[in-house]
Amino acid sequence: MTTTASAHPNIALIKYWGKQPVPGNIPATPSLSITLDTLESVTSVDEAAEDTLLLNGEARSDAKIASYLDLLRQNFDVPPLKIETSNNFPTAAGLASSASGFAALTTAIDQHCDLQMSLDQRSDYARQASGSAARSIYGGFVALGEPDWIAEPLLNSEEWPLKVVIAITDTRQKTVSSSEGMSRSANTSAFYDNWVTTTREDYLAAHVAVRNRDFDQLALLAENSCLKMHAVMTTSIPAMIYWRPATVACIETIRGLQTDGLKVFFTIDAGPQIKAVCTPEHAPQIAEALSAVPGVMSTTTVGLGAGARVIAS
Ligand code: 2P0
């Protein structure tokens, strides 16, 4: 009997970029995110003679998944598994496929192998596979911070139902993995230490903004966190410059919409896509404006969604 789980990607408003030099994939910075709806990873697991992986229908081997299975097997009785996972959005192009993928995989294995993990445990294990995956265990607004680095839900998707307009500017896969990029930044960016220190302050301030549903304050904090992270990326050696001309043009368009009084802010991850977070009434106008930016291939408007869950077993 196959067990199937679904999880959505999340987008960090206060970014995670950097790891502590200790085992367990412990982030150097706390982060605060929103889990999306519509975009999803669907992952099925079943027992097999040996571990196999089908990603979007293609047989693959994946070192991150293999070492994650090793980790689970150090602590639980997990048999060889046939894993099938698919994303309804571009894989590894700055849309957080590892977050939804590992949240769905953890949830599917937990149910299939009767591991009886608590939500905290699922978040803890998912984080060890991929830091951002810890957050996709929960829906809505989610925090991931000290001391235990287990995600904590702050508001669910109905409590502050913002929208996100995603503008796709390039669907090619990134060439530097996040783990490699983070280590490069820690070792080479002159701004890295300041990034880690100030992100702790931003994270605490963002908690307050979310609890108060203070859009303007969250917008300030989120744009600044994004720009600081990209400053660290671009000052790493070799530099990681993720932006395309269309990415910058989208920022300028969003600045214009803000001047016109629309409630919107941008964020950008380790890729060239722009995510415009906004109040629901402004989403159609923002999607129209971003669609008209030269170099934007498409836009998708999504809402905030639920946490990882089993959908068939
Ligand atoms: C984030 N990113 O907070 C940040 C912003 C990318 C930019 O979390 O090495 O794939 O697997 O723990 O979770 C991407 O990093 O990194 C990420 P690993 P992950 O969303």
mmCIF file of C-alpha atoms and ligand atoms in Angstrom:
data_model
loop_
_atom_site.group_PDB
_atom_site.id
_atom_site.type_symbol
_atom_site.label_atom_id
_atom_site.label_comp_id
_atom_site.label_asym_id
_atom_site.label_seq_id
_atom_site.Cartn_x
_atom_site.Cartn_y
_atom_site.Cartn_z
ATOM 1 C CA MET A 1 0.000 0.000 0.000
ATOM 2 C CA THR A 2 1.451 3.333 -1.095
ATOM 3 C CA THR A 3 1.313 6.375 1.177
ATOM 4 C CA THR A 4 1.120 9.789 -0.430
ATOM 5 C CA ALA A 5 1.754 13.168 1.209
ATOM 6 C CA SER A 6 1.506 16.718 -0.058
ATOM 7 C CA ALA A 7 3.434 19.794 1.059
ATOM 8 C CA HIS A 8 3.665 23.341 -0.200
ATOM 9 C CA PRO A 9 6.770 25.459 -0.678
ATOM 10 C CA ASN A 10 7.295 28.350 1.675
ATOM 11 C CA ILE A 11 8.864 31.729 1.112
ATOM 12 C CA ALA A 12 11.032 33.240 3.809
ATOM 13 C CA LEU A 13 10.348 36.889 4.640
ATOM 14 C CA ILE A 14 13.225 36.856 7.114
ATOM 15 C CA LYS A 15 15.806 34.760 5.302
ATOM 16 C CA TYR A 16 17.892 31.767 6.299
ATOM 17 C CA TRP A 17 21.327 31.971 4.709
ATOM 18 C CA GLY A 18 24.205 30.325 6.547
ATOM 19 C CA LYS A 19 24.733 27.349 8.837
ATOM 20 C CA GLN A 20 26.297 26.943 12.244
ATOM 21 C CA PRO A 21 29.508 24.909 12.152
ATOM 22 C CA VAL A 22 27.940 22.042 14.111
ATOM 23 C CA PRO A 23 26.205 18.787 13.083
ATOM 24 C CA GLY A 24 22.440 18.679 12.480
ATOM 25 C CA ASN A 25 22.043 21.336 9.755
ATOM 26 C CA ILE A 26 21.510 24.127 12.285
ATOM 27 C CA PRO A 27 20.877 27.496 10.615
ATOM 28 C CA ALA A 28 23.082 30.467 11.495
ATOM 29 C CA THR A 29 20.081 32.763 11.188
ATOM 30 C CA PRO A 30 16.508 32.386 12.391
ATOM 31 C CA SER A 31 13.876 32.714 9.663
ATOM 32 C CA LEU A 32 10.204 33.550 9.288
ATOM 33 C CA SER A 33 8.180 32.369 6.326
ATOM 34 C CA ILE A 34 4.804 32.026 4.668
ATOM 35 C CA THR A 35 3.651 28.664 3.351
ATOM 36 C CA LEU A 36 1.950 28.909 -0.037
ATOM 37 C CA ASP A 37 -1.051 27.128 -1.510
ATOM 38 C CA THR A 38 -1.423 25.931 -5.159
ATOM 39 C CA LEU A 39 2.249 25.037 -5.672
ATOM 40 C CA GLU A 40 2.936 21.625 -4.229
ATOM 41 C CA SER A 41 5.177 18.592 -3.970
ATOM 42 C CA VAL A 42 3.328 15.279 -3.960
ATOM 43 C CA THR A 43 5.413 12.390 -2.665
ATOM 44 C CA SER A 44 4.503 8.704 -2.528
ATOM 45 C CA VAL A 45 6.438 5.998 -0.724
ATOM 46 C CA ASP A 46 6.130 2.241 -0.813
ATOM 47 C CA GLU A 47 8.309 -0.655 0.196
ATOM 48 C CA ALA A 48 10.728 -1.975 -2.441
ATOM 49 C CA ALA A 49 13.719 -4.297 -2.846
ATOM 50 C CA GLU A 50 16.045 -1.292 -2.779
ATOM 51 C CA ASP A 51 15.761 2.487 -2.514
ATOM 52 C CA THR A 52 14.639 4.060 -5.783
ATOM 53 C CA LEU A 53 13.639 7.613 -6.650
ATOM 54 C CA LEU A 54 11.427 8.971 -9.412
ATOM 55 C CA LEU A 55 11.507 12.786 -9.607
ATOM 56 C CA ASN A 56 8.858 14.233 -11.905
ATOM 57 C CA GLY A 57 8.639 10.795 -13.568
ATOM 58 C CA GLU A 58 12.391 10.336 -14.160
ATOM 59 C CA ALA A 59 14.588 7.812 -12.349
ATOM 60 C CA ARG A 60 17.184 9.746 -10.355
ATOM 61 C CA SER A 61 19.741 9.311 -7.636
ATOM 62 C CA ASP A 62 19.890 12.131 -5.109
ATOM 63 C CA ALA A 63 22.638 12.376 -2.506
ATOM 64 C CA LYS A 64 20.540 14.567 -0.204
ATOM 65 C CA ILE A 65 17.670 12.075 -0.161
ATOM 66 C CA ALA A 66 20.078 9.147 0.304
ATOM 67 C CA SER A 67 21.737 10.743 3.322
ATOM 68 C CA TYR A 68 18.338 11.684 4.727
ATOM 69 C CA LEU A 69 17.211 8.051 4.541
ATOM 70 C CA ASP A 70 20.472 7.091 6.304
ATOM 71 C CA LEU A 71 19.684 9.572 9.072
ATOM 72 C CA LEU A 72 16.141 8.237 9.536
ATOM 73 C CA ARG A 73 17.451 4.655 9.608
ATOM 74 C CA GLN A 74 19.855 5.538 12.420
ATOM 75 C CA ASN A 75 16.802 6.270 14.544
ATOM 76 C CA PHE A 76 13.866 4.335 13.089
ATOM 77 C CA ASP A 77 13.064 1.094 11.340
ATOM 78 C CA VAL A 78 12.695 2.251 7.732
ATOM 79 C CA PRO A 79 12.772 -0.439 5.009
ATOM 80 C CA PRO A 80 14.071 0.124 1.451
ATOM 81 C CA LEU A 81 11.645 2.505 -0.229
ATOM 82 C CA LYS A 82 10.391 3.355 -3.679
ATOM 83 C CA ILE A 83 9.921 7.137 -3.599
ATOM 84 C CA GLU A 84 8.003 9.014 -6.275
ATOM 85 C CA THR A 85 7.885 12.775 -6.020
ATOM 86 C CA SER A 86 6.637 15.448 -8.354
ATOM 87 C CA ASN A 87 6.401 19.217 -8.218
ATOM 88 C CA ASN A 88 3.851 21.258 -10.130
ATOM 89 C CA PHE A 89 6.410 24.112 -10.399
ATOM 90 C CA PRO A 90 10.030 24.404 -11.615
ATOM 91 C CA THR A 91 12.457 22.326 -9.531
ATOM 92 C CA ALA A 92 15.505 24.074 -8.001
ATOM 93 C CA ALA A 93 14.947 27.480 -9.576
ATOM 94 C CA GLY A 94 14.501 29.540 -6.436
ATOM 95 C CA LEU A 95 10.987 28.290 -5.706
ATOM 96 C CA ALA A 96 11.928 26.178 -2.695
ATOM 97 C CA SER A 97 11.309 22.688 -4.081
ATOM 98 C CA SER A 98 13.538 21.144 -1.418
ATOM 99 C CA ALA A 99 11.344 22.669 1.302
ATOM 100 C CA SER A 100 8.106 21.152 0.031
ATOM 101 C CA GLY A 101 9.846 17.974 -1.140
ATOM 102 C CA PHE A 102 11.423 17.077 2.185
ATOM 103 C CA ALA A 103 8.351 18.140 4.177
ATOM 104 C CA ALA A 104 6.219 15.823 2.007
ATOM 105 C CA LEU A 105 8.788 13.003 2.142
ATOM 106 C CA THR A 106 9.067 13.162 5.941
ATOM 107 C CA THR A 107 5.291 13.169 6.295
ATOM 108 C CA ALA A 108 4.839 10.241 3.890
ATOM 109 C CA ILE A 109 7.552 8.109 5.526
ATOM 110 C CA ASP A 110 6.282 8.896 9.024
ATOM 111 C CA GLN A 111 2.820 7.602 8.126
ATOM 112 C CA HIS A 112 3.915 4.713 5.914
ATOM 113 C CA CYS A 113 6.440 3.308 8.384
ATOM 114 C CA ASP A 114 4.324 4.173 11.441
ATOM 115 C CA LEU A 115 7.153 6.201 12.985
ATOM 116 C CA GLN A 116 4.622 8.150 15.100
ATOM 117 C CA MET A 117 6.556 11.390 14.896
ATOM 118 C CA SER A 118 5.104 14.478 16.562
ATOM 119 C CA LEU A 119 4.864 17.647 14.454
ATOM 120 C CA ASP A 120 7.959 18.932 16.273
ATOM 121 C CA GLN A 121 9.862 15.788 15.332
ATOM 122 C CA ARG A 122 8.763 15.997 11.711
ATOM 123 C CA SER A 123 9.956 19.598 11.583
ATOM 124 C CA ASP A 124 13.223 18.666 13.299
ATOM 125 C CA TYR A 125 13.947 15.822 10.865
ATOM 126 C CA ALA A 126 12.843 17.815 7.816
ATOM 127 C CA ARG A 127 15.241 20.610 8.860
ATOM 128 C CA GLN A 128 18.126 18.173 8.965
ATOM 129 C CA ALA A 129 17.372 17.299 5.334
ATOM 130 C CA SER A 130 16.914 20.912 4.250
ATOM 131 C CA GLY A 131 16.652 23.924 6.544
ATOM 132 C CA SER A 132 13.667 25.493 4.827
ATOM 133 C CA ALA A 133 11.751 22.167 4.880
ATOM 134 C CA ALA A 134 11.276 22.498 8.650
ATOM 135 C CA ARG A 135 8.940 25.433 7.928
ATOM 136 C CA SER A 136 6.772 23.672 5.307
ATOM 137 C CA ILE A 137 5.508 21.244 7.968
ATOM 138 C CA TYR A 138 3.174 24.101 8.980
ATOM 139 C CA GLY A 139 0.828 26.366 7.034
ATOM 140 C CA GLY A 140 0.474 30.144 7.169
ATOM 141 C CA PHE A 141 3.144 32.203 8.951
ATOM 142 C CA VAL A 142 5.915 30.075 10.442
ATOM 143 C CA ALA A 143 8.995 30.888 12.534
ATOM 144 C CA LEU A 144 12.175 28.829 12.812
ATOM 145 C CA GLY A 145 14.626 29.901 15.475
ATOM 146 C CA GLU A 146 16.570 29.275 18.631
ATOM 147 C CA PRO A 147 16.932 27.387 20.831
ATOM 148 C CA ASP A 148 15.687 24.148 19.268
ATOM 149 C CA TRP A 149 15.379 25.052 15.547
ATOM 150 C CA ILE A 150 11.966 23.434 15.269
ATOM 151 C CA ALA A 151 9.369 25.402 13.333
ATOM 152 C CA GLU A 152 6.620 27.194 15.201
ATOM 153 C CA PRO A 153 3.318 28.215 13.563
ATOM 154 C CA LEU A 154 2.488 31.896 14.193
ATOM 155 C CA LEU A 155 -0.731 32.582 12.245
ATOM 156 C CA ASN A 156 -2.648 30.236 9.993
ATOM 157 C CA SER A 157 -3.546 31.095 6.421
ATOM 158 C CA GLU A 158 -7.011 32.386 7.319
ATOM 159 C CA GLU A 159 -5.760 34.624 10.099
ATOM 160 C CA TRP A 160 -3.872 36.882 7.677
ATOM 161 C CA PRO A 161 -4.752 35.800 4.137
ATOM 162 C CA LEU A 162 -2.151 37.606 2.069
ATOM 163 C CA LYS A 163 -1.477 36.775 -1.590
ATOM 164 C CA VAL A 164 1.801 36.261 -3.417
ATOM 165 C CA VAL A 165 2.284 37.120 -7.084
ATOM 166 C CA ILE A 166 5.235 35.112 -8.392
ATOM 167 C CA ALA A 167 6.922 36.495 -11.495
ATOM 168 C CA ILE A 168 9.011 33.880 -13.293
ATOM 169 C CA THR A 169 11.974 35.374 -15.135
ATOM 170 C CA ASP A 170 14.031 32.215 -15.789
ATOM 171 C CA THR A 171 13.265 28.516 -15.274
ATOM 172 C CA ARG A 172 16.805 27.174 -15.571
ATOM 173 C CA GLN A 173 18.097 25.220 -12.595
ATOM 174 C CA LYS A 174 20.561 27.027 -10.357
ATOM 175 C CA THR A 175 24.193 25.980 -10.640
ATOM 176 C CA VAL A 176 25.250 26.513 -7.013
ATOM 177 C CA SER A 177 23.329 24.590 -4.346
ATOM 178 C CA SER A 178 22.087 26.556 -1.344
ATOM 179 C CA SER A 179 24.349 24.575 1.007
ATOM 180 C CA GLU A 180 27.417 25.341 -1.087
ATOM 181 C CA GLY A 181 26.377 28.975 -1.466
ATOM 182 C CA MET A 182 25.866 29.409 2.270
ATOM 183 C CA SER A 183 29.266 27.982 3.061
ATOM 184 C CA ARG A 184 30.869 30.214 0.449
ATOM 185 C CA SER A 185 29.180 33.270 1.962
ATOM 186 C CA ALA A 186 30.248 32.362 5.504
ATOM 187 C CA ASN A 187 33.833 31.911 4.362
ATOM 188 C CA THR A 188 34.199 34.896 2.061
ATOM 189 C CA SER A 189 31.612 37.671 2.380
ATOM 190 C CA ALA A 190 32.836 40.680 4.342
ATOM 191 C CA PHE A 191 29.217 41.281 5.398
ATOM 192 C CA TYR A 192 28.408 37.797 6.677
ATOM 193 C CA ASP A 193 28.866 38.419 10.421
ATOM 194 C CA ASN A 194 26.744 41.539 10.292
ATOM 195 C CA TRP A 195 24.102 39.584 8.369
ATOM 196 C CA VAL A 196 23.886 36.957 11.099
ATOM 197 C CA THR A 197 23.711 39.521 13.912
ATOM 198 C CA THR A 198 21.127 41.792 12.331
ATOM 199 C CA THR A 199 18.921 38.911 11.182
ATOM 200 C CA ARG A 200 18.333 37.960 14.830
ATOM 201 C CA GLU A 201 16.965 41.468 15.427
ATOM 202 C CA ASP A 202 14.894 41.410 12.227
ATOM 203 C CA TYR A 203 13.397 38.057 13.205
ATOM 204 C CA LEU A 204 12.187 39.352 16.575
ATOM 205 C CA ALA A 205 10.763 42.488 14.978
ATOM 206 C CA ALA A 206 9.019 40.401 12.289
ATOM 207 C CA HIS A 207 7.354 38.270 14.982
ATOM 208 C CA VAL A 208 5.789 41.448 16.365
ATOM 209 C CA ALA A 209 4.759 42.664 12.896
ATOM 210 C CA VAL A 210 3.071 39.334 12.136
ATOM 211 C CA ARG A 211 1.286 39.176 15.470
ATOM 212 C CA ASN A 212 0.015 42.747 14.893
ATOM 213 C CA ARG A 213 -0.703 42.056 11.200
ATOM 214 C CA ASP A 214 1.307 45.210 10.514
ATOM 215 C CA PHE A 215 1.798 45.035 6.753
ATOM 216 C CA ASP A 216 3.961 48.143 6.408
ATOM 217 C CA GLN A 217 6.380 47.050 9.124
ATOM 218 C CA LEU A 218 6.597 43.518 7.738
ATOM 219 C CA ALA A 219 7.212 44.968 4.264
ATOM 220 C CA LEU A 220 10.151 47.029 5.541
ATOM 221 C CA LEU A 221 11.695 44.106 7.397
ATOM 222 C CA ALA A 222 11.178 41.583 4.589
ATOM 223 C CA GLU A 223 12.572 43.744 1.790
ATOM 224 C CA ASN A 224 15.557 44.653 3.940
ATOM 225 C CA SER A 225 16.218 41.010 4.876
ATOM 226 C CA CYS A 226 16.073 40.028 1.210
ATOM 227 C CA LEU A 227 18.382 42.837 0.113
ATOM 228 C CA LYS A 228 20.858 42.105 2.898
ATOM 229 C CA MET A 229 20.940 38.417 1.965
ATOM 230 C CA HIS A 230 21.589 39.298 -1.681
ATOM 231 C CA ALA A 231 24.287 41.755 -0.588
ATOM 232 C CA VAL A 232 25.977 38.840 1.194
ATOM 233 C CA MET A 233 25.531 36.620 -1.865
ATOM 234 C CA THR A 234 26.927 39.189 -4.280
ATOM 235 C CA THR A 235 29.916 39.928 -2.016
ATOM 236 C CA SER A 236 30.812 36.255 -1.666
ATOM 237 C CA ILE A 237 33.841 35.072 -3.639
ATOM 238 C CA PRO A 238 33.066 33.930 -6.305
ATOM 239 C CA ALA A 239 29.981 36.163 -6.329
ATOM 240 C CA MET A 240 26.512 34.673 -6.554
ATOM 241 C CA ILE A 241 24.404 37.089 -8.544
ATOM 242 C CA TYR A 242 20.944 35.629 -8.921
ATOM 243 C CA TRP A 243 19.148 38.635 -10.355
ATOM 244 C CA ARG A 244 18.314 39.075 -14.028
ATOM 245 C CA PRO A 245 17.469 42.411 -15.654
ATOM 246 C CA ALA A 246 13.795 41.437 -15.323
ATOM 247 C CA THR A 247 14.258 40.850 -11.583
ATOM 248 C CA VAL A 248 15.458 44.440 -11.156
ATOM 249 C CA ALA A 249 12.742 45.772 -13.449
ATOM 250 C CA CYS A 250 10.154 44.016 -11.262
ATOM 251 C CA ILE A 251 11.591 45.705 -8.148
ATOM 252 C CA GLU A 252 11.194 49.066 -9.876
ATOM 253 C CA THR A 253 7.624 48.235 -10.859
ATOM 254 C CA ILE A 254 6.821 47.253 -7.273
ATOM 255 C CA ARG A 255 8.354 50.521 -6.027
ATOM 256 C CA GLY A 256 5.977 52.365 -8.377
ATOM 257 C CA LEU A 257 2.972 50.398 -7.096
ATOM 258 C CA GLN A 258 3.989 51.192 -3.507
ATOM 259 C CA THR A 259 4.143 54.884 -4.392
ATOM 260 C CA ASP A 260 0.619 54.546 -5.776
ATOM 261 C CA GLY A 261 -0.487 53.286 -2.345
ATOM 262 C CA LEU A 262 -0.762 49.546 -3.013
ATOM 263 C CA LYS A 263 0.066 47.175 -0.154
ATOM 264 C CA VAL A 264 2.862 45.123 -1.711
ATOM 265 C CA PHE A 265 6.481 44.209 -1.046
ATOM 266 C CA PHE A 266 9.001 42.021 -2.839
ATOM 267 C CA THR A 267 11.214 39.174 -1.841
ATOM 268 C CA ILE A 268 13.741 37.134 -3.868
ATOM 269 C CA ASP A 269 15.409 33.832 -2.958
ATOM 270 C CA ALA A 270 18.427 31.993 -4.389
ATOM 271 C CA GLY A 271 17.132 32.447 -7.913
ATOM 272 C CA PRO A 272 15.874 35.151 -10.277
ATOM 273 C CA GLN A 273 12.127 34.946 -9.542
ATOM 274 C CA ILE A 274 10.338 37.819 -7.829
ATOM 275 C CA LYS A 275 7.700 37.159 -5.226
ATOM 276 C CA ALA A 276 5.376 40.108 -4.594
ATOM 277 C CA VAL A 277 3.543 39.709 -1.286
ATOM 278 C CA CYS A 278 0.348 41.759 -1.158
ATOM 279 C CA THR A 279 -3.109 42.169 0.262
ATOM 280 C CA PRO A 280 -5.745 40.208 -1.717
ATOM 281 C CA GLU A 281 -7.551 43.206 -3.214
ATOM 282 C CA HIS A 282 -4.379 44.424 -4.932
ATOM 283 C CA ALA A 283 -3.213 41.082 -6.335
ATOM 284 C CA PRO A 284 -4.853 41.359 -9.807
ATOM 285 C CA GLN A 285 -3.377 44.830 -10.434
ATOM 286 C CA ILE A 286 0.069 43.685 -9.264
ATOM 287 C CA ALA A 287 -0.071 40.568 -11.469
ATOM 288 C CA GLU A 288 -1.012 42.710 -14.454
ATOM 289 C CA ALA A 289 1.825 45.156 -13.792
ATOM 290 C CA LEU A 290 4.448 42.435 -13.336
ATOM 291 C CA SER A 291 3.239 40.530 -16.423
ATOM 292 C CA ALA A 292 3.960 43.641 -18.494
ATOM 293 C CA VAL A 293 7.603 43.860 -17.333
ATOM 294 C CA PRO A 294 9.981 42.923 -20.195
ATOM 295 C CA GLY A 295 11.610 39.565 -19.459
ATOM 296 C CA VAL A 296 8.839 38.277 -17.214
ATOM 297 C CA MET A 297 7.827 34.922 -18.689
ATOM 298 C CA SER A 298 4.712 34.377 -16.593
ATOM 299 C CA THR A 299 3.080 35.270 -13.325
ATOM 300 C CA THR A 300 1.156 33.070 -10.902
ATOM 301 C CA THR A 301 -0.913 34.349 -8.009
ATOM 302 C CA VAL A 302 -1.151 32.086 -4.989
ATOM 303 C CA GLY A 303 -2.492 32.381 -1.470
ATOM 304 C CA LEU A 304 -1.249 31.082 1.843
ATOM 305 C CA GLY A 305 -1.722 27.373 2.387
ATOM 306 C CA ALA A 306 -1.717 24.530 4.860
ATOM 307 C CA GLY A 307 1.064 22.434 6.312
ATOM 308 C CA ALA A 308 2.314 19.071 5.055
ATOM 309 C CA ARG A 309 -0.269 16.284 5.221
ATOM 310 C CA VAL A 310 -1.028 12.747 4.128
ATOM 311 C CA ILE A 311 -3.454 12.733 1.212
ATOM 312 C CA ALA A 312 -3.733 8.995 0.527
ATOM 313 C CA SER A 313 -2.736 5.823 2.321
HETATM 314 C C1 2P0 B 1 15.138 30.646 2.878
HETATM 315 N N1 2P0 B 1 16.797 29.787 1.276
HETATM 316 O O1 2P0 B 1 15.099 31.048 4.054
HETATM 317 C C2 2P0 B 1 16.447 30.830 2.165
HETATM 318 C C3 2P0 B 1 16.483 32.066 1.362
HETATM 319 C C4 2P0 B 1 17.273 30.271 0.028
HETATM 320 C C5 2P0 B 1 17.294 31.728 0.147
HETATM 321 O O2 2P0 B 1 16.334 28.161 2.703
HETATM 322 O O3 2P0 B 1 21.193 23.701 2.740
HETATM 323 O O4 2P0 B 1 17.505 24.466 0.463
HETATM 324 O O5 2P0 B 1 19.097 22.391 2.356
HETATM 325 O O6 2P0 B 1 19.440 23.647 4.496
HETATM 326 O O7 2P0 B 1 16.677 24.968 2.800
HETATM 327 C C6 2P0 B 1 17.330 27.490 0.737
HETATM 328 O O8 2P0 B 1 18.055 26.658 1.499
HETATM 329 O O9 2P0 B 1 19.137 24.848 2.355
HETATM 330 C C7 2P0 B 1 16.790 28.502 1.637
HETATM 331 P P1 2P0 B 1 19.750 23.567 3.028
HETATM 332 P P2 2P0 B 1 17.719 25.125 1.767
HETATM 333 O O10 2P0 B 1 14.129 30.171 2.293
#
